Amino acid sequence: MLKSSRYELRILANSSRSNTMNFDRGLWIGHEEIAAQSTLPRLPVMNPYTQEQWGSVAQADASDVDRAVLSAQQCVETAWSTTSGYQRGRLLNRLADLLDAQAERFAELETRNNGKLYKETLTQMRFAARSYRYYAGYADKIHGEYLPLDNPRIVDFTVYRPFGVVALITPWNSPMAILSNKLAPALAAGNCAVVKPSEFAPVTTLEFAQLFKEAGFPAGVVNVVTGAGDTGAALVNHPKVRKISFTGGNAGGRKVMEQAAQRQVPVTLELGGKSPNIVFADADLSRAVNGAIAGIFAAGGQTCIAGSRLLVQRPVYEQIVDELGRRARLIRQGDPMQPDTQMGPVANAPQHARILGLIEQARGGGARMVAGPGIEGQTVPGRGLFVPATVFADVRNDMDIARHEVFGPVLAVLPFEDEDEAIRIANDSEFGLAGGIWTRDIARGHRVAGRLECGNVWINTYRVGAVQAPFGGRKASGFGRERGSEGLRAYLTVQNVMVDTAETDDDPFSIRT
Ligand code: NDP
């Protein structure tokens, strides 16, 4: 029997430091919390800082996924498709108000679930609310165009239609922010959704789904199925799912694409990165070092846009390496809820083990560690899934540490001689998500940006995100864009309509143009 979620959350809000809080949840289908039919074992909800379990979620199987998809399908057919764009926008604005009003509570829940700093999760809740508002503004401005044809008898126009049921699959690092990139435009466009959050961070998504009921959306507009990869696969394979958006790792992305190919369903993929952050010798070096630190150590490097390859021009290479090592060794790690903590734990035990393994490998592979595990004077808290901020110097681009995504606080610093070499190294990667350029020469900034094979470029800054600016990757970092007008397009399909205005009929065998 499921306990009352509202009761549990009241406990949570009133005793934020309590270890006895409990988050045991079912699935969220048709505006109700529902026990899973699946007999698969429940998944633990963990706190990566205390390493304590504070709840569990159901592991949905194909029959549960079917219920969720049918709920979304019914909502598309009976309610959401007849809701005007104006009304969709009003509901999305109301949702944003509810989220904003409870941003602190959601931020705390997310921090407890994935270890990200509270100050960052709070910013992400505000970002998510902003995203629902941004797409609320689009909801009643989705229109096609009238197209004058050669044949004046025919009236031709285009209409942007929603796909129907969309499957939204999210990872553990930023569940609410990444979900808002997908769900806000999907709903504004008139789709209904089934969301599959990560097994490691499902809490805020389950909690957030309740706000749709409170805001007055029709039942079934958003449904949440929890579980691991197989749950996601069942969703991707469901015949009523008409569009898939996936954010996650490359292995998962490849599988989703293969499965979607079997049914020829359109997919948006936001995958990993090994992003080059390029420092030219003429840069403002103090800003560049800050940008490098923000690029890799913010969120403990658990971000797809992490500037994990720092390319530094030779004349300033040693100076930058020394400064980075010094600053990394001083990073304060600890309770992610505390405002003076600079880096929290990593999000889950498998990821923790994986990062430490990759650091050991890099050490054995010839890179010079100037900050990281075992470096004198650098410590991490005694408990919690912590990884020390790690900097490797003298990295070559063919080393594993320069090629594989770590998804943790590990920076590889590579030297280069000139602009051409910087671009060659930067583009010599299977990934193409983001890139940074630090220079005082604005012409060089533009020139280099134009030659980088990546979806997002920052010049003299790093990791700035905005709801208006399209975001996404090239090469193995994925395809399709989220945010901005491009993000809305991803959830619309164009229908062309022709109307014959003639009063008499044609010979059926005439050539019709
Ligand atoms: P995963 O790819 O492991 O998982 C992402 C989501 O997909 C999870 O909900 C996961 O379920 C689910 N999933 C796994 N296998 C399948 C499958 N075969 N079919 C359908 N769904 C599946 O990524 P992580 O959660 O480990 O997240 C970290 C990765 O995400 C990093 O590699 C990072 O680069 C990438 N990422 C990319 C971003 C971008 O915008 N480009 C942003 C953030 C992260 P479960 O986890 O429960 O098994």
Coordinates of C-alpha atoms and ligand atoms in Angstrom, one line a residue:
M1 CA 0.0 0.0 0.0
L2 CA 1.4 3.4 -1.0
K3 CA 1.7 6.0 1.7
S4 CA 0.3 9.5 1.1
S5 CA 2.9 11.4 -0.8
R6 CA 1.7 14.8 0.6
Y7 CA 2.1 13.6 4.1
E8 CA 5.6 12.4 3.5
L9 CA 6.5 15.7 1.9
R10 CA 5.3 17.7 4.7
I11 CA 7.6 15.7 6.9
L12 CA 10.4 16.4 4.5
A13 CA 9.8 20.1 4.5
N14 CA 9.7 20.4 8.2
S15 CA 12.6 18.2 9.0
S16 CA 15.1 18.8 6.3
R17 CA 18.0 17.3 8.2
S18 CA 16.1 14.2 9.3
N19 CA 17.3 10.8 8.3
T20 CA 13.9 9.3 8.8
M21 CA 12.2 10.9 5.8
N22 CA 10.7 8.5 3.4
F23 CA 10.0 8.8 -0.3
D24 CA 8.3 5.6 -1.3
R25 CA 6.4 6.1 -4.5
G26 CA 4.4 4.4 -7.2
L27 CA 4.0 5.5 -10.8
W28 CA 2.3 8.7 -11.8
I29 CA -0.4 7.9 -14.4
G30 CA -3.5 9.9 -15.3
H31 CA -3.0 12.4 -12.4
E32 CA -2.9 9.6 -9.8
E33 CA -0.2 7.8 -8.0
I34 CA -0.6 4.2 -9.0
A35 CA 1.1 1.0 -7.7
A36 CA 3.1 -0.7 -10.4
Q37 CA 1.8 -4.0 -11.8
S38 CA 5.4 -5.1 -12.3
T39 CA 6.9 -7.6 -10.0
L40 CA 10.4 -6.3 -10.6
P41 CA 12.2 -5.2 -7.3
R42 CA 11.8 -1.6 -6.2
L43 CA 14.8 0.7 -6.7
P44 CA 16.3 2.5 -3.8
V45 CA 16.3 6.3 -3.5
M46 CA 19.7 7.3 -2.2
N47 CA 21.4 10.4 -0.9
P48 CA 25.0 10.5 -2.3
Y49 CA 26.2 12.7 0.5
T50 CA 25.0 10.6 3.5
Q51 CA 24.9 7.4 1.4
E52 CA 21.7 6.6 3.1
Q53 CA 18.6 5.3 1.4
W54 CA 15.6 7.5 2.0
G55 CA 12.9 5.9 -0.2
S56 CA 12.2 3.6 -3.1
V57 CA 10.5 3.8 -6.4
A58 CA 8.8 1.2 -8.6
Q59 CA 10.5 -0.4 -11.5
A60 CA 7.9 -0.3 -14.3
D61 CA 7.6 -3.1 -16.8
A62 CA 6.1 -3.1 -20.3
S63 CA 2.5 -3.4 -18.9
D64 CA 3.0 -0.3 -16.7
V65 CA 4.5 1.6 -19.6
D66 CA 1.5 0.6 -21.7
R67 CA -0.9 2.1 -19.1
A68 CA 1.1 5.3 -19.0
V69 CA 1.2 5.6 -22.8
L70 CA -2.5 4.9 -23.1
S71 CA -3.3 7.5 -20.5
A72 CA -1.3 10.0 -22.5
Q73 CA -2.9 8.9 -25.7
Q74 CA -6.4 9.3 -24.3
C75 CA -5.5 12.8 -23.1
V76 CA -4.3 13.7 -26.6
E77 CA -7.5 12.5 -28.2
T78 CA -10.0 13.7 -25.7
A79 CA -8.6 16.8 -24.0
W80 CA -5.3 18.3 -25.0
S81 CA -5.9 18.4 -28.7
T82 CA -9.0 20.5 -28.2
T83 CA -7.4 22.8 -25.7
S84 CA -6.6 26.1 -27.4
G85 CA -3.1 27.4 -27.6
Y86 CA -4.1 30.3 -25.4
Q87 CA -5.4 27.9 -22.7
R88 CA -2.3 25.7 -23.0
G89 CA -0.2 28.8 -22.4
R90 CA -2.2 29.8 -19.4
L91 CA -1.8 26.4 -17.8
L92 CA 1.9 26.4 -18.5
N93 CA 2.2 29.8 -16.8
R94 CA 0.3 28.5 -13.8
L95 CA 2.6 25.5 -13.6
A96 CA 5.6 27.8 -13.7
D97 CA 4.1 29.9 -10.8
L98 CA 3.6 26.7 -8.7
L99 CA 7.2 25.6 -9.4
D100 CA 8.6 29.0 -8.6
A101 CA 6.7 29.1 -5.4
Q102 CA 8.2 25.8 -4.3
A103 CA 11.6 26.1 -5.9
E104 CA 13.4 25.7 -2.6
R105 CA 11.6 22.5 -1.7
F106 CA 12.3 21.0 -5.2
A107 CA 15.9 22.1 -5.1
E108 CA 16.4 20.4 -1.7
L109 CA 14.8 17.2 -3.0
E110 CA 17.0 17.2 -6.1
T111 CA 20.2 17.9 -4.0
R112 CA 19.3 15.0 -1.7
N113 CA 18.8 12.7 -4.6
N114 CA 21.8 13.6 -6.9
G115 CA 24.2 15.5 -4.6
K116 CA 24.3 18.6 -6.7
L117 CA 24.9 21.8 -4.8
Y118 CA 21.7 23.3 -3.5
K119 CA 22.6 26.7 -4.9
E120 CA 22.8 25.1 -8.4
T121 CA 19.6 23.0 -8.1
L122 CA 17.8 26.1 -6.9
T123 CA 19.0 28.0 -10.0
Q124 CA 17.9 25.0 -12.1
M125 CA 14.4 25.1 -10.6
R126 CA 14.2 28.8 -11.5
F127 CA 15.5 28.0 -15.0
A128 CA 12.9 25.2 -15.4
A129 CA 10.1 27.6 -14.4
R130 CA 11.4 30.2 -16.8
S131 CA 11.4 27.5 -19.5
Y132 CA 7.7 26.7 -18.9
R133 CA 6.9 30.4 -19.1
Y134 CA 9.0 30.8 -22.3
Y135 CA 7.1 28.1 -24.1
A136 CA 3.8 29.2 -22.6
G137 CA 4.3 32.4 -24.7
Y138 CA 4.7 30.3 -27.9
A139 CA 1.6 28.1 -27.3
D140 CA -0.9 30.5 -29.1
K141 CA 1.6 31.6 -31.8
I142 CA 2.1 28.2 -33.5
H143 CA 0.9 28.7 -37.1
G144 CA 1.7 27.7 -40.6
E145 CA 1.5 29.8 -43.8
Y146 CA -0.6 30.3 -46.8
L147 CA 1.3 29.3 -50.0
P148 CA 0.3 30.7 -53.3
L149 CA 0.6 27.9 -55.9
D150 CA 0.9 28.0 -59.7
N151 CA -2.6 26.6 -59.9
P152 CA -5.0 29.3 -58.7
R153 CA -7.8 26.9 -58.0
I154 CA -5.9 25.3 -55.2
V155 CA -5.7 27.0 -51.8
D156 CA -2.6 25.6 -50.0
F157 CA -1.6 26.1 -46.4
T158 CA 0.6 24.5 -43.8
V159 CA -0.4 23.6 -40.3
Y160 CA 1.9 22.6 -37.4
R161 CA 0.5 19.6 -35.7
P162 CA 1.7 17.9 -32.5
F163 CA 3.0 14.3 -32.8
G164 CA 0.7 12.9 -30.1
V165 CA 2.4 10.9 -27.4
V166 CA 6.0 11.8 -26.8
A167 CA 8.5 9.8 -24.7
L168 CA 11.0 11.9 -22.7
I169 CA 13.9 10.1 -21.2
T170 CA 16.2 12.0 -18.8
P171 CA 19.5 11.4 -17.0
W172 CA 20.4 11.9 -13.3
N173 CA 22.6 15.0 -13.4
S174 CA 20.0 17.7 -13.9
P175 CA 16.6 16.0 -14.0
M176 CA 14.3 19.0 -13.7
A177 CA 16.3 21.4 -16.0
I178 CA 16.7 18.8 -18.7
L179 CA 13.0 17.8 -18.4
S180 CA 11.9 21.4 -18.9
N181 CA 13.9 21.6 -22.1
K182 CA 11.7 18.7 -23.4
L183 CA 8.4 18.9 -21.6
A184 CA 7.7 22.7 -21.9
P185 CA 7.9 22.8 -25.7
A186 CA 6.2 19.4 -26.1
L187 CA 3.2 20.5 -24.1
A188 CA 3.1 24.0 -25.7
A189 CA 3.0 22.2 -29.1
G190 CA 0.0 20.1 -28.0
N191 CA 1.6 16.7 -27.2
C192 CA 1.1 14.6 -24.1
A193 CA 4.1 12.9 -22.5
V194 CA 5.4 9.9 -20.7
V195 CA 8.5 10.7 -18.8
K196 CA 11.2 8.2 -17.7
P197 CA 13.6 9.8 -15.3
S198 CA 16.9 8.1 -14.3
E199 CA 16.8 5.3 -11.8
F200 CA 19.4 7.3 -9.8
A201 CA 17.4 10.6 -9.6
P202 CA 13.6 10.1 -10.1
V203 CA 12.4 12.1 -7.0
T204 CA 11.8 15.6 -8.4
T205 CA 10.2 14.3 -11.6
L206 CA 7.6 12.3 -9.6
E207 CA 7.0 15.2 -7.3
F208 CA 6.7 17.7 -10.2
A209 CA 4.2 15.6 -12.0
Q210 CA 1.7 16.4 -9.2
L211 CA 1.8 20.1 -10.0
F212 CA 0.1 19.4 -13.3
K213 CA -2.9 18.3 -11.5
E214 CA -2.8 21.2 -9.1
A215 CA -2.4 23.7 -12.0
G216 CA -5.5 22.3 -13.7
F217 CA -4.1 20.4 -16.7
P218 CA -6.2 17.5 -18.0
A219 CA -5.4 14.1 -16.5
G220 CA -2.9 12.1 -18.6
V221 CA -1.1 15.1 -20.0
V222 CA 2.1 14.1 -18.2
N223 CA 2.7 10.6 -16.9
V224 CA 5.9 9.3 -15.1
V225 CA 7.2 5.7 -15.2
T226 CA 10.2 5.0 -13.1
G227 CA 12.7 2.2 -13.6
A228 CA 16.1 1.4 -15.2
G229 CA 17.1 1.0 -18.8
D230 CA 14.6 -1.7 -19.6
T231 CA 11.7 0.6 -18.6
G232 CA 13.1 3.2 -21.0
A233 CA 13.4 0.6 -23.7
A234 CA 9.8 -0.5 -23.2
L235 CA 8.7 3.1 -23.6
V236 CA 10.8 3.7 -26.8
N237 CA 9.3 0.5 -28.3
H238 CA 5.7 1.3 -27.5
P239 CA 3.8 1.5 -30.8
K240 CA 1.8 4.6 -29.7
V241 CA 4.9 6.7 -29.0
R242 CA 5.3 9.1 -31.9
K243 CA 8.4 11.0 -30.9
I244 CA 11.3 10.3 -28.6
S245 CA 13.7 12.8 -26.9
F246 CA 16.6 11.2 -25.0
T247 CA 19.3 12.8 -22.9
G248 CA 22.0 10.5 -21.6
G249 CA 25.1 8.6 -22.4
N250 CA 26.2 7.5 -25.8
A251 CA 25.6 3.8 -25.3
G252 CA 22.0 4.5 -24.2
G253 CA 21.6 7.0 -27.1
R254 CA 22.7 4.4 -29.7
K255 CA 20.3 1.8 -28.3
V256 CA 17.4 4.3 -28.4
M257 CA 18.2 5.2 -32.0
E258 CA 18.4 1.6 -33.0
Q259 CA 15.1 0.8 -31.4
A260 CA 13.4 3.9 -32.8
A261 CA 14.8 2.9 -36.3
Q262 CA 12.7 -0.3 -36.1
R263 CA 9.6 1.8 -35.9
Q264 CA 10.9 4.8 -37.9
V265 CA 10.1 7.2 -35.1
P266 CA 11.8 10.6 -34.9
V267 CA 14.4 11.1 -32.2
T268 CA 16.2 14.0 -30.6
L269 CA 19.4 12.9 -28.9
E270 CA 21.4 15.0 -26.4
L271 CA 24.4 12.9 -25.5
G272 CA 27.9 13.3 -24.0
G273 CA 30.8 15.5 -24.8
K274 CA 34.6 16.0 -24.4
S275 CA 34.5 19.7 -25.0
P276 CA 37.6 21.7 -25.8
N277 CA 38.1 24.9 -23.8
I278 CA 40.8 26.9 -25.7
V279 CA 43.0 29.5 -24.0
F280 CA 45.1 31.7 -26.3
A281 CA 48.1 33.4 -24.8
D282 CA 46.6 36.8 -25.4
A283 CA 43.5 36.0 -23.2
D284 CA 42.7 37.7 -19.9
L285 CA 44.3 34.8 -18.0
S286 CA 42.6 35.3 -14.7
R287 CA 39.2 35.1 -16.4
A288 CA 40.3 32.2 -18.5
V289 CA 41.3 30.2 -15.3
N290 CA 38.0 31.0 -13.7
G291 CA 36.3 29.9 -16.9
A292 CA 38.3 26.7 -16.9
I293 CA 37.4 25.9 -13.3
A294 CA 33.7 26.7 -13.9
G295 CA 33.8 24.6 -17.0
I296 CA 35.0 21.4 -15.3
F297 CA 34.4 21.7 -11.6
A298 CA 31.0 23.2 -11.4
A299 CA 28.5 20.4 -10.8
G300 CA 31.5 18.2 -10.1
G301 CA 32.1 17.8 -13.8
Q302 CA 28.8 15.9 -14.1
T303 CA 27.5 18.0 -17.0
C304 CA 27.5 17.1 -20.7
I305 CA 29.0 20.5 -21.5
A306 CA 32.0 20.1 -19.1
G307 CA 35.1 21.8 -20.6
S308 CA 37.0 18.6 -19.9
R309 CA 39.8 19.2 -22.4
L310 CA 41.6 22.5 -21.7
L311 CA 43.8 23.5 -24.6
V312 CA 46.4 26.1 -23.6
Q313 CA 48.8 27.9 -25.9
R314 CA 52.5 27.1 -25.1
P315 CA 53.8 30.5 -23.8
V316 CA 51.3 30.4 -20.9
Y317 CA 50.9 26.7 -20.5
E318 CA 53.0 26.1 -17.3
Q319 CA 51.6 29.2 -15.7
I320 CA 48.0 28.1 -16.3
V321 CA 48.7 24.5 -15.2
D322 CA 50.3 25.8 -11.9
E323 CA 47.4 28.1 -11.2
L324 CA 44.8 25.4 -12.0
G325 CA 46.5 22.9 -9.8
R326 CA 46.7 25.4 -6.9
R327 CA 43.1 26.4 -7.2
A328 CA 41.8 22.8 -7.7
R329 CA 43.6 21.7 -4.5
L330 CA 41.8 24.4 -2.6
I331 CA 38.2 23.5 -3.7
R332 CA 36.0 23.0 -0.7
Q333 CA 34.0 19.8 -0.9
G334 CA 31.3 18.8 1.5
D335 CA 27.6 19.0 2.3
P336 CA 25.9 20.1 -0.9
M337 CA 23.2 21.9 1.1
Q338 CA 25.7 24.3 2.6
P339 CA 26.2 27.6 0.8
D340 CA 30.0 27.7 1.2
T341 CA 30.5 24.2 -0.4
Q342 CA 32.1 24.5 -3.8
M343 CA 31.8 20.8 -4.9
G344 CA 29.4 18.2 -3.7
P345 CA 29.6 14.4 -4.0
V346 CA 29.1 12.7 -7.3
A347 CA 25.6 11.4 -7.9
N348 CA 25.8 7.7 -7.5
A349 CA 28.1 4.8 -6.5
P350 CA 28.6 3.3 -10.0
Q351 CA 29.6 6.7 -11.3
H352 CA 31.9 7.3 -8.3
A353 CA 33.8 4.0 -9.0
R354 CA 34.0 4.7 -12.7
I355 CA 35.6 8.2 -12.2
L356 CA 38.2 6.9 -9.8
G357 CA 39.0 4.1 -12.2
L358 CA 39.5 6.5 -15.1
I359 CA 41.8 8.7 -12.9
E360 CA 43.9 5.7 -12.1
Q361 CA 44.1 4.7 -15.7
A362 CA 45.2 8.2 -16.7
R363 CA 47.8 8.2 -14.0
G364 CA 49.2 5.0 -15.4
G365 CA 49.0 6.3 -18.9
G366 CA 51.7 9.0 -18.5
A367 CA 49.7 12.2 -17.7
R368 CA 51.1 14.3 -14.9
M369 CA 48.6 14.8 -12.0
V370 CA 48.8 18.2 -10.4
A371 CA 45.7 17.9 -8.3
G372 CA 43.6 14.8 -7.5
P373 CA 43.5 11.8 -5.3
G374 CA 46.6 11.3 -3.1
I375 CA 48.0 14.8 -3.8
E376 CA 49.5 16.2 -0.6
G377 CA 47.3 18.7 1.2
Q378 CA 44.2 17.9 -0.9
T379 CA 41.5 16.2 1.1
V380 CA 37.9 15.1 0.7
P381 CA 35.2 14.6 3.4
G382 CA 35.4 11.2 5.2
R383 CA 32.0 10.0 4.0
G384 CA 30.0 10.6 0.9
L385 CA 30.7 9.8 -2.8
F386 CA 33.5 12.4 -3.2
V387 CA 36.1 12.6 -5.9
P388 CA 38.8 15.2 -5.4
A389 CA 39.1 17.9 -8.1
T390 CA 41.6 16.4 -10.5
V391 CA 43.9 18.1 -13.0
F392 CA 46.2 16.2 -15.4
A393 CA 48.9 18.1 -17.3
D394 CA 51.0 17.0 -20.3
V395 CA 48.0 15.2 -21.8
R396 CA 48.2 14.2 -25.5
N397 CA 45.0 14.1 -27.4
D398 CA 45.4 10.4 -28.2
M399 CA 45.4 9.5 -24.5
D400 CA 42.2 7.9 -23.1
I401 CA 41.8 10.8 -20.7
A402 CA 41.5 13.1 -23.7
R403 CA 39.2 10.9 -25.6
H404 CA 36.6 9.4 -23.2
E405 CA 34.0 11.3 -21.4
V406 CA 34.6 11.1 -17.6
F407 CA 31.5 12.9 -16.5
G408 CA 33.3 13.9 -13.3
P409 CA 35.7 16.6 -11.9
V410 CA 38.7 15.6 -14.0
L411 CA 40.4 18.1 -16.3
A412 CA 42.9 17.2 -19.0
V413 CA 45.3 20.1 -20.0
L414 CA 46.8 19.9 -23.4
P415 CA 49.4 22.3 -25.0
F416 CA 49.1 23.8 -28.5
E417 CA 51.4 26.0 -30.6
D418 CA 49.0 28.1 -32.8
E419 CA 45.5 28.6 -34.0
D420 CA 45.5 25.8 -36.6
E421 CA 46.8 23.3 -34.1
A422 CA 44.2 24.3 -31.5
I423 CA 41.4 23.7 -34.0
R424 CA 42.9 20.4 -35.2
I425 CA 43.1 19.1 -31.6
A426 CA 39.7 20.5 -30.7
N427 CA 38.0 18.8 -33.6
D428 CA 39.9 15.6 -33.2
S429 CA 37.2 14.0 -31.0
E430 CA 34.2 11.8 -31.7
F431 CA 32.1 14.4 -29.7
G432 CA 30.9 17.8 -30.8
L433 CA 28.8 19.3 -28.1
A434 CA 30.5 22.5 -26.9
G435 CA 33.6 24.6 -27.0
G436 CA 35.1 27.6 -25.3
I437 CA 37.5 30.2 -26.7
W438 CA 39.5 32.7 -24.5
T439 CA 41.2 35.5 -26.4
R440 CA 41.3 39.3 -26.5
D441 CA 41.4 39.2 -30.3
I442 CA 37.7 39.3 -31.3
A443 CA 38.5 38.5 -35.0
R444 CA 40.2 35.3 -33.8
G445 CA 37.3 34.5 -31.5
H446 CA 34.9 34.5 -34.5
R447 CA 37.3 32.7 -36.8
V448 CA 37.9 29.9 -34.4
A449 CA 34.2 29.6 -33.5
G450 CA 33.4 29.1 -37.2
R451 CA 35.9 26.2 -37.4
L452 CA 34.8 24.3 -34.3
E453 CA 32.7 21.3 -35.0
C454 CA 30.3 21.7 -32.1
G455 CA 26.8 22.8 -31.4
N456 CA 27.6 25.5 -28.8
V457 CA 30.5 27.9 -28.6
W458 CA 31.3 30.4 -25.8
I459 CA 33.8 33.2 -26.3
N460 CA 35.4 34.6 -23.1
T461 CA 32.8 32.8 -21.0
Y462 CA 31.7 29.2 -20.4
R463 CA 28.6 27.3 -19.4
V464 CA 26.1 30.1 -19.9
G465 CA 22.7 28.7 -20.8
A466 CA 19.5 30.4 -21.8
V467 CA 16.0 29.3 -22.6
Q468 CA 16.1 31.3 -25.8
A469 CA 19.4 29.9 -27.2
P470 CA 19.2 26.6 -29.0
F471 CA 21.3 23.8 -27.4
G472 CA 22.5 20.5 -28.8
G473 CA 25.4 18.6 -30.3
R474 CA 27.0 17.4 -33.5
K475 CA 28.8 14.1 -34.2
A476 CA 28.5 11.6 -31.4
S477 CA 27.1 14.3 -29.1
G478 CA 23.7 13.9 -30.8
F479 CA 21.4 15.8 -33.0
G480 CA 18.3 18.0 -32.9
R481 CA 18.1 21.1 -30.7
E482 CA 16.5 21.9 -27.5
R483 CA 15.4 25.4 -26.1
G484 CA 14.5 28.4 -28.2
S485 CA 12.3 28.2 -31.3
E486 CA 14.3 25.2 -32.6
G487 CA 13.3 23.3 -29.4
L488 CA 9.6 23.9 -30.2
R489 CA 10.0 22.7 -33.8
A490 CA 11.2 19.4 -32.5
Y491 CA 7.7 18.6 -31.1
L492 CA 5.8 19.7 -34.2
T493 CA 5.2 18.0 -37.5
V494 CA 4.2 20.0 -40.6
Q495 CA 1.0 19.1 -42.4
N496 CA 0.3 20.6 -45.9
V497 CA -3.4 21.1 -46.8
M498 CA -4.7 21.7 -50.3
V499 CA -8.3 22.7 -51.0
D500 CA -9.7 22.7 -54.5
T501 CA -12.0 25.7 -54.9
A502 CA -13.3 24.7 -58.4
E503 CA -17.0 24.2 -58.9
T504 CA -16.7 21.5 -61.6
D505 CA -15.0 18.2 -61.4
D506 CA -11.8 17.1 -63.4
D507 CA -11.3 14.3 -65.7
P508 CA -9.9 11.7 -63.2
F509 CA -7.0 11.0 -65.6
S510 CA -5.9 14.6 -66.0
I511 CA -2.4 15.5 -64.7
R512 CA -3.0 17.5 -61.6
T513 CA -0.6 20.3 -60.8
Ligands
NDP1 P1 22.3 7.0 -19.4 O1 22.4 7.0 -20.9 O2 22.7 5.8 -18.7 O3 20.7 7.1 -19.0 C1 19.9 8.2 -19.5 C2 18.5 7.7 -19.3 O4 18.2 6.7 -20.3 C3 18.1 7.1 -18.0 O5 16.8 7.4 -17.7 C4 18.3 5.6 -18.3 O6 17.7 4.8 -17.4 C5 17.7 5.5 -19.7 N1 18.1 4.4 -20.5 C6 19.2 3.7 -20.4 N2 19.3 2.7 -21.4 C7 18.1 2.9 -22.1 C8 17.6 2.3 -23.3 N3 18.1 1.2 -23.8 N4 16.4 2.7 -23.8 C9 15.8 3.8 -23.2 N5 16.2 4.4 -22.1 C10 17.4 4.0 -21.6 O7 22.9 8.3 -18.9 P2 23.1 8.7 -17.4 O8 21.8 8.8 -16.7 O9 24.2 7.9 -16.8 O10 23.6 10.3 -17.6 C11 24.9 10.6 -17.8 C12 25.1 10.8 -19.3 O11 24.2 11.7 -19.9 C13 26.5 11.3 -19.5 O12 27.2 10.5 -20.4 C14 26.2 12.7 -20.2 O13 27.2 13.0 -21.1 C15 24.9 12.6 -20.7 N6 24.2 13.9 -20.6 C16 24.0 14.6 -21.8 C17 23.5 15.8 -21.8 C18 23.2 16.6 -23.0 O14 22.4 17.5 -23.0 N7 23.9 16.3 -24.1 C19 23.0 16.4 -20.5 C20 23.2 15.6 -19.4 C21 23.8 14.3 -19.5 P3 18.5 4.4 -16.1 O15 19.5 5.4 -15.8 O16 17.5 4.4 -15.0 O17 19.1 3.1 -16.3

